Amino acid sequence: MMTSFPELLAQRVSTSLFDTSRSLSEADILALIDQAIRAPSAYNMQNWSFLVVHSAAAKQRLLPIAYGQQKVVDAAATIIVNGLLDGHTSFTERFDPLITQGLAQAEHVAQWAAGANRTYSTSQLRQRDEAIRSASLAGMTLMLAAQAQGLVTGPMIGFDPQALAQEFALQEQELPAIMITLGYPTADTASVQKPRIPAHQVCRFV
Ligand SMILES: Cc1cc2nc3c(=O)[nH]c(=O)nc-3n(C[C@H](O)[C@H](O)[C@H](O)COP(=O)(O)O)c2cc1C
């Protein structure tokens, strides 16, 4: 029977335990990233990039950067979701297809581009906020896409971003927002989600 979306959400847990005997191909991972990029982003900037640490050698290079956390070696792959600080510089490429596909009018697009440029080019903080926001939405989408096909994931901030940027030659505009370990579960992988503060306690209607 198909798992419903609420069930899928309730089943997702952050895991440290992966079946080390099972791997994922580049095509498998690319298919998940293809789902992750369905996430929304401001102005459809799609200001994200994905560094997939996949080979055994690359995992060993990642290990000290992730402070020795064995899960980055045991996982089939670890995906670093970067937010891009310079998404606002690519509006032409992002918006032109909207015009050619008849999804937006050129004059509206010009107005969006001007507004977006003003918003981001004047503030490094807004560039950073937007990078983290977009990467986070893509990261969550990736985790749910993985969960839907029987994989498990572990989001992590336990890594040294400077060391990561240096070791894997991140570009200046790539801000590593979150690291996600990904793979198959073992019989011991936790399957019960930690308790949540009830919705009514974290919500205010106005
Ligand atoms: C932004 C973020 C960073 C996290 N960093 C780590 C981490 O470095 N190491 C770790 O073991 N878990 C990390 N976690 C996992 C959280 O501890 C976990 O999501 C939380 O306890 C709720 O558990 P659940 O995901 O199983 O529902 C992180 C989660 C998020 C969303």
mmCIF file of C-alpha atoms and ligand atoms in Angstrom:
data_model
loop_
_atom_site.group_PDB
_atom_site.id
_atom_site.type_symbol
_atom_site.label_atom_id
_atom_site.label_comp_id
_atom_site.label_asym_id
_atom_site.label_seq_id
_atom_site.Cartn_x
_atom_site.Cartn_y
_atom_site.Cartn_z
ATOM 1 C CA MET A 1 0.000 0.000 0.000
ATOM 2 C CA MET A 2 1.225 3.489 -0.769
ATOM 3 C CA THR A 3 2.469 5.571 2.159
ATOM 4 C CA SER A 4 0.408 8.729 2.604
ATOM 5 C CA PHE A 5 2.193 12.058 2.850
ATOM 6 C CA PRO A 6 1.409 12.508 6.594
ATOM 7 C CA GLU A 7 2.777 8.997 7.197
ATOM 8 C CA LEU A 8 5.894 9.812 5.229
ATOM 9 C CA LEU A 9 6.451 12.941 7.344
ATOM 10 C CA ALA A 10 5.969 10.988 10.560
ATOM 11 C CA GLN A 11 8.356 8.248 9.451
ATOM 12 C CA ARG A 12 11.277 10.527 8.575
ATOM 13 C CA VAL A 13 13.938 10.492 11.277
ATOM 14 C CA SER A 14 17.496 11.742 11.301
ATOM 15 C CA THR A 15 19.734 8.733 11.247
ATOM 16 C CA SER A 16 23.383 7.991 11.891
ATOM 17 C CA LEU A 17 23.140 4.322 10.941
ATOM 18 C CA PHE A 18 23.386 3.278 7.310
ATOM 19 C CA ASP A 19 23.636 -0.087 5.613
ATOM 20 C CA THR A 20 27.242 0.039 4.434
ATOM 21 C CA SER A 21 26.681 -2.854 2.021
ATOM 22 C CA ARG A 22 24.266 -0.884 -0.170
ATOM 23 C CA SER A 23 25.229 1.935 -2.464
ATOM 24 C CA LEU A 24 23.466 4.469 -4.655
ATOM 25 C CA SER A 25 24.520 5.204 -8.222
ATOM 26 C CA GLU A 26 25.156 8.702 -9.547
ATOM 27 C CA ALA A 27 21.912 8.306 -11.524
ATOM 28 C CA ASP A 28 19.986 7.420 -8.329
ATOM 29 C CA ILE A 29 21.329 10.506 -6.581
ATOM 30 C CA LEU A 30 20.749 12.752 -9.551
ATOM 31 C CA ALA A 31 17.128 11.566 -9.650
ATOM 32 C CA LEU A 32 16.734 12.658 -6.019
ATOM 33 C CA ILE A 33 18.334 16.026 -6.729
ATOM 34 C CA ASP A 34 15.956 16.377 -9.655
ATOM 35 C CA GLN A 35 13.151 16.181 -7.094
ATOM 36 C CA ALA A 36 14.916 18.506 -4.634
ATOM 37 C CA ILE A 37 15.051 21.260 -7.245
ATOM 38 C CA ARG A 38 11.233 21.268 -7.366
ATOM 39 C CA ALA A 39 11.531 23.320 -4.158
ATOM 40 C CA PRO A 40 10.432 26.936 -4.445
ATOM 41 C CA SER A 41 12.909 29.810 -4.335
ATOM 42 C CA ALA A 42 12.446 33.573 -4.241
ATOM 43 C CA TYR A 43 12.033 34.931 -7.781
ATOM 44 C CA ASN A 44 12.645 31.341 -8.914
ATOM 45 C CA MET A 45 16.342 32.151 -8.461
ATOM 46 C CA GLN A 46 17.135 28.488 -7.790
ATOM 47 C CA ASN A 47 20.129 29.758 -5.881
ATOM 48 C CA TRP A 48 21.466 26.385 -4.822
ATOM 49 C CA SER A 49 24.109 23.856 -5.794
ATOM 50 C CA PHE A 50 24.759 20.311 -4.602
ATOM 51 C CA LEU A 51 28.126 18.788 -3.810
ATOM 52 C CA VAL A 52 27.746 15.002 -3.721
ATOM 53 C CA VAL A 53 30.439 13.267 -1.700
ATOM 54 C CA HIS A 54 30.159 9.812 -3.194
ATOM 55 C CA SER A 55 33.479 8.054 -3.752
ATOM 56 C CA ALA A 56 35.259 6.241 -0.920
ATOM 57 C CA ALA A 57 38.213 8.605 -1.301
ATOM 58 C CA ALA A 58 36.038 11.730 -1.124
ATOM 59 C CA LYS A 59 34.268 10.374 1.976
ATOM 60 C CA GLN A 60 37.655 9.978 3.685
ATOM 61 C CA ARG A 61 38.477 13.599 2.796
ATOM 62 C CA LEU A 62 35.138 14.679 4.277
ATOM 63 C CA LEU A 63 35.586 12.723 7.520
ATOM 64 C CA PRO A 64 37.866 15.192 9.382
ATOM 65 C CA ILE A 65 35.835 18.142 8.026
ATOM 66 C CA ALA A 66 32.744 16.534 9.613
ATOM 67 C CA TYR A 67 34.698 16.244 12.882
ATOM 68 C CA GLY A 68 35.216 12.508 12.480
ATOM 69 C CA GLN A 69 31.524 11.579 12.310
ATOM 70 C CA GLN A 70 31.562 8.037 10.909
ATOM 71 C CA LYS A 71 28.155 8.451 9.240
ATOM 72 C CA VAL A 72 29.720 10.411 6.376
ATOM 73 C CA VAL A 73 31.735 7.286 5.553
ATOM 74 C CA ASP A 74 28.918 4.791 6.178
ATOM 75 C CA ALA A 75 26.277 6.690 4.177
ATOM 76 C CA ALA A 76 25.943 5.870 0.492
ATOM 77 C CA ALA A 77 26.586 9.564 -0.107
ATOM 78 C CA THR A 78 26.662 12.853 1.726
ATOM 79 C CA ILE A 79 25.145 15.774 -0.101
ATOM 80 C CA ILE A 80 26.177 19.282 0.783
ATOM 81 C CA VAL A 81 23.451 21.704 -0.196
ATOM 82 C CA ASN A 82 24.958 25.100 -0.924
ATOM 83 C CA GLY A 83 23.007 28.311 -1.133
ATOM 84 C CA LEU A 84 24.277 30.693 -3.796
ATOM 85 C CA LEU A 85 24.961 34.246 -2.667
ATOM 86 C CA ASP A 86 24.811 35.636 -6.193
ATOM 87 C CA GLY A 87 21.476 34.224 -7.391
ATOM 88 C CA HIS A 88 20.292 37.771 -8.130
ATOM 89 C CA THR A 89 22.945 38.159 -10.836
ATOM 90 C CA SER A 90 21.321 35.488 -13.046
ATOM 91 C CA PHE A 91 17.847 36.907 -13.482
ATOM 92 C CA THR A 92 18.113 37.089 -17.251
ATOM 93 C CA GLU A 93 18.802 33.367 -17.537
ATOM 94 C CA ARG A 94 16.090 32.557 -14.980
ATOM 95 C CA PHE A 95 13.413 34.837 -16.403
ATOM 96 C CA ASP A 96 13.893 34.620 -20.161
ATOM 97 C CA PRO A 97 12.443 31.085 -20.362
ATOM 98 C CA LEU A 98 9.327 32.361 -18.591
ATOM 99 C CA ILE A 99 8.816 34.878 -21.376
ATOM 100 C CA THR A 100 9.538 32.439 -24.205
ATOM 101 C CA GLN A 101 7.190 29.862 -22.658
ATOM 102 C CA GLY A 102 4.460 32.469 -22.302
ATOM 103 C CA LEU A 103 4.393 32.185 -18.493
ATOM 104 C CA ALA A 104 5.172 35.862 -17.942
ATOM 105 C CA GLN A 105 5.210 39.098 -19.884
ATOM 106 C CA ALA A 106 8.473 40.838 -20.664
ATOM 107 C CA GLU A 107 7.452 44.086 -18.964
ATOM 108 C CA HIS A 108 6.523 42.299 -15.719
ATOM 109 C CA VAL A 109 9.754 40.361 -15.822
ATOM 110 C CA ALA A 110 11.731 43.581 -16.190
ATOM 111 C CA GLN A 111 9.978 44.957 -13.101
ATOM 112 C CA TRP A 112 10.705 41.820 -11.060
ATOM 113 C CA ALA A 113 14.323 41.855 -12.112
ATOM 114 C CA ALA A 114 14.718 45.507 -11.106
ATOM 115 C CA GLY A 115 13.001 44.882 -7.758
ATOM 116 C CA ALA A 116 14.996 41.767 -7.031
ATOM 117 C CA ASN A 117 18.251 43.443 -7.968
ATOM 118 C CA ARG A 118 17.502 46.287 -5.574
ATOM 119 C CA THR A 119 16.611 43.813 -2.819
ATOM 120 C CA TYR A 120 19.774 41.750 -2.986
ATOM 121 C CA SER A 121 22.558 43.828 -4.501
ATOM 122 C CA THR A 122 22.300 46.336 -1.643
ATOM 123 C CA SER A 123 22.514 43.817 1.195
ATOM 124 C CA GLN A 124 24.933 40.970 1.855
ATOM 125 C CA LEU A 125 22.689 39.914 4.733
ATOM 126 C CA ARG A 126 19.715 39.465 2.382
ATOM 127 C CA GLN A 127 21.947 37.518 -0.040
ATOM 128 C CA ARG A 128 22.964 35.227 2.789
ATOM 129 C CA ASP A 129 19.449 34.853 4.196
ATOM 130 C CA GLU A 130 18.139 33.948 0.746
ATOM 131 C CA ALA A 131 20.951 31.454 0.175
ATOM 132 C CA ILE A 132 20.226 29.680 3.460
ATOM 133 C CA ARG A 133 16.466 29.778 2.846
ATOM 134 C CA SER A 134 16.660 28.307 -0.646
ATOM 135 C CA ALA A 135 19.216 25.649 0.290
ATOM 136 C CA SER A 136 17.124 24.648 3.316
ATOM 137 C CA LEU A 137 13.969 24.240 1.244
ATOM 138 C CA ALA A 138 15.863 22.175 -1.328
ATOM 139 C CA GLY A 139 17.466 20.115 1.445
ATOM 140 C CA MET A 140 14.114 19.304 3.052
ATOM 141 C CA THR A 141 12.652 18.398 -0.322
ATOM 142 C CA LEU A 142 15.608 16.108 -0.930
ATOM 143 C CA MET A 143 15.109 14.368 2.418
ATOM 144 C CA LEU A 144 11.417 13.760 1.740
ATOM 145 C CA ALA A 145 12.140 12.524 -1.779
ATOM 146 C CA ALA A 146 14.649 10.072 -0.302
ATOM 147 C CA GLN A 147 12.217 8.953 2.397
ATOM 148 C CA ALA A 148 9.531 8.324 -0.213
ATOM 149 C CA GLN A 149 11.737 5.722 -1.838
ATOM 150 C CA GLY A 150 12.746 3.881 1.299
ATOM 151 C CA LEU A 151 16.021 5.707 1.920
ATOM 152 C CA VAL A 152 17.007 7.438 5.144
ATOM 153 C CA THR A 153 18.792 10.724 5.721
ATOM 154 C CA GLY A 154 20.549 12.758 8.363
ATOM 155 C CA PRO A 155 20.745 16.551 8.157
ATOM 156 C CA MET A 156 23.929 17.924 9.741
ATOM 157 C CA ILE A 157 25.557 21.200 10.561
ATOM 158 C CA GLY A 158 28.434 19.391 12.246
ATOM 159 C CA PHE A 159 31.095 20.367 9.720
ATOM 160 C CA ASP A 160 33.719 23.048 9.277
ATOM 161 C CA PRO A 161 32.470 25.225 6.391
ATOM 162 C CA GLN A 162 35.867 26.848 5.717
ATOM 163 C CA ALA A 163 37.658 23.508 5.591
ATOM 164 C CA LEU A 164 34.910 22.115 3.366
ATOM 165 C CA ALA A 165 35.158 25.036 0.951
ATOM 166 C CA GLN A 166 38.914 24.626 0.739
ATOM 167 C CA GLU A 167 39.035 20.832 0.442
ATOM 168 C CA PHE A 168 36.324 20.586 -2.215
ATOM 169 C CA ALA A 169 37.073 23.876 -3.999
ATOM 170 C CA LEU A 170 33.703 25.508 -3.402
ATOM 171 C CA GLN A 171 33.251 28.724 -5.322
ATOM 172 C CA GLU A 172 33.150 32.019 -3.473
ATOM 173 C CA GLN A 173 29.384 32.359 -3.951
ATOM 174 C CA GLU A 174 28.639 28.833 -2.679
ATOM 175 C CA LEU A 175 27.614 28.889 0.970
ATOM 176 C CA PRO A 176 27.414 25.374 2.423
ATOM 177 C CA ALA A 177 24.082 25.514 4.252
ATOM 178 C CA ILE A 178 23.468 21.926 5.247
ATOM 179 C CA MET A 179 25.018 18.513 4.876
ATOM 180 C CA ILE A 180 22.701 15.538 4.341
ATOM 181 C CA THR A 181 23.848 11.955 4.757
ATOM 182 C CA LEU A 182 21.857 9.578 2.601
ATOM 183 C CA GLY A 183 21.563 5.822 2.257
ATOM 184 C CA TYR A 184 19.731 2.650 3.117
ATOM 185 C CA PRO A 185 18.679 1.892 6.723
ATOM 186 C CA THR A 186 19.941 -1.024 8.825
ATOM 187 C CA ALA A 187 17.743 -3.115 11.132
ATOM 188 C CA ASP A 188 18.991 -0.853 13.971
ATOM 189 C CA THR A 189 18.266 2.475 12.310
ATOM 190 C CA ALA A 190 15.902 4.496 14.513
ATOM 191 C CA SER A 191 12.385 4.517 13.144
ATOM 192 C CA VAL A 192 10.483 6.407 15.836
ATOM 193 C CA GLN A 193 10.476 10.136 15.453
ATOM 194 C CA LYS A 194 11.393 12.287 18.439
ATOM 195 C CA PRO A 195 8.490 14.064 20.146
ATOM 196 C CA ARG A 196 7.389 17.417 18.813
ATOM 197 C CA ILE A 197 6.032 20.427 20.640
ATOM 198 C CA PRO A 198 2.310 20.279 19.777
ATOM 199 C CA ALA A 199 1.166 22.432 16.874
ATOM 200 C CA HIS A 200 -1.151 24.519 19.041
ATOM 201 C CA GLN A 201 1.814 25.553 21.220
ATOM 202 C CA VAL A 202 3.956 26.797 18.353
ATOM 203 C CA CYS A 203 1.191 28.522 16.467
ATOM 204 C CA ARG A 204 -0.643 31.805 16.878
ATOM 205 C CA PHE A 205 -3.677 32.743 14.832
ATOM 206 C CA VAL A 206 -4.304 36.417 14.294
HETATM 207 C C1 LIG B 1 19.841 22.279 10.487
HETATM 208 C C2 LIG B 1 20.026 20.967 11.168
HETATM 209 C C3 LIG B 1 21.269 20.591 11.617
HETATM 210 C C4 LIG B 1 21.485 19.365 12.235
HETATM 211 N N1 LIG B 1 22.741 19.009 12.586
HETATM 212 C C5 LIG B 1 22.960 17.781 13.077
HETATM 213 C C6 LIG B 1 24.292 17.331 13.324
HETATM 214 O O1 LIG B 1 25.272 18.025 13.067
HETATM 215 N N2 LIG B 1 24.469 16.093 13.845
HETATM 216 C C7 LIG B 1 23.406 15.280 14.118
HETATM 217 O O2 LIG B 1 23.629 14.158 14.594
HETATM 218 N N3 LIG B 1 22.124 15.690 13.884
HETATM 219 C C8 LIG B 1 21.885 16.901 13.359
HETATM 220 N N4 LIG B 1 20.605 17.296 13.066
HETATM 221 C C9 LIG B 1 19.483 16.400 13.321
HETATM 222 C C10 LIG B 1 18.587 16.888 14.469
HETATM 223 O O3 LIG B 1 19.173 16.600 15.708
HETATM 224 C C11 LIG B 1 17.208 16.241 14.302
HETATM 225 O O4 LIG B 1 16.624 16.706 13.104
HETATM 226 C C12 LIG B 1 16.277 16.560 15.470
HETATM 227 O O5 LIG B 1 16.771 16.037 16.669
HETATM 228 C C13 LIG B 1 14.877 16.005 15.234
HETATM 229 O O6 LIG B 1 14.950 14.629 14.993
HETATM 230 P P1 LIG B 1 14.374 13.950 13.683
HETATM 231 O O7 LIG B 1 15.023 14.622 12.497
HETATM 232 O O8 LIG B 1 14.765 12.521 13.790
HETATM 233 O O9 LIG B 1 12.907 14.147 13.671
HETATM 234 C C14 LIG B 1 20.389 18.502 12.446
HETATM 235 C C15 LIG B 1 19.124 18.893 12.004
HETATM 236 C C16 LIG B 1 18.946 20.091 11.344
HETATM 237 C C17 LIG B 1 17.586 20.450 10.814
#
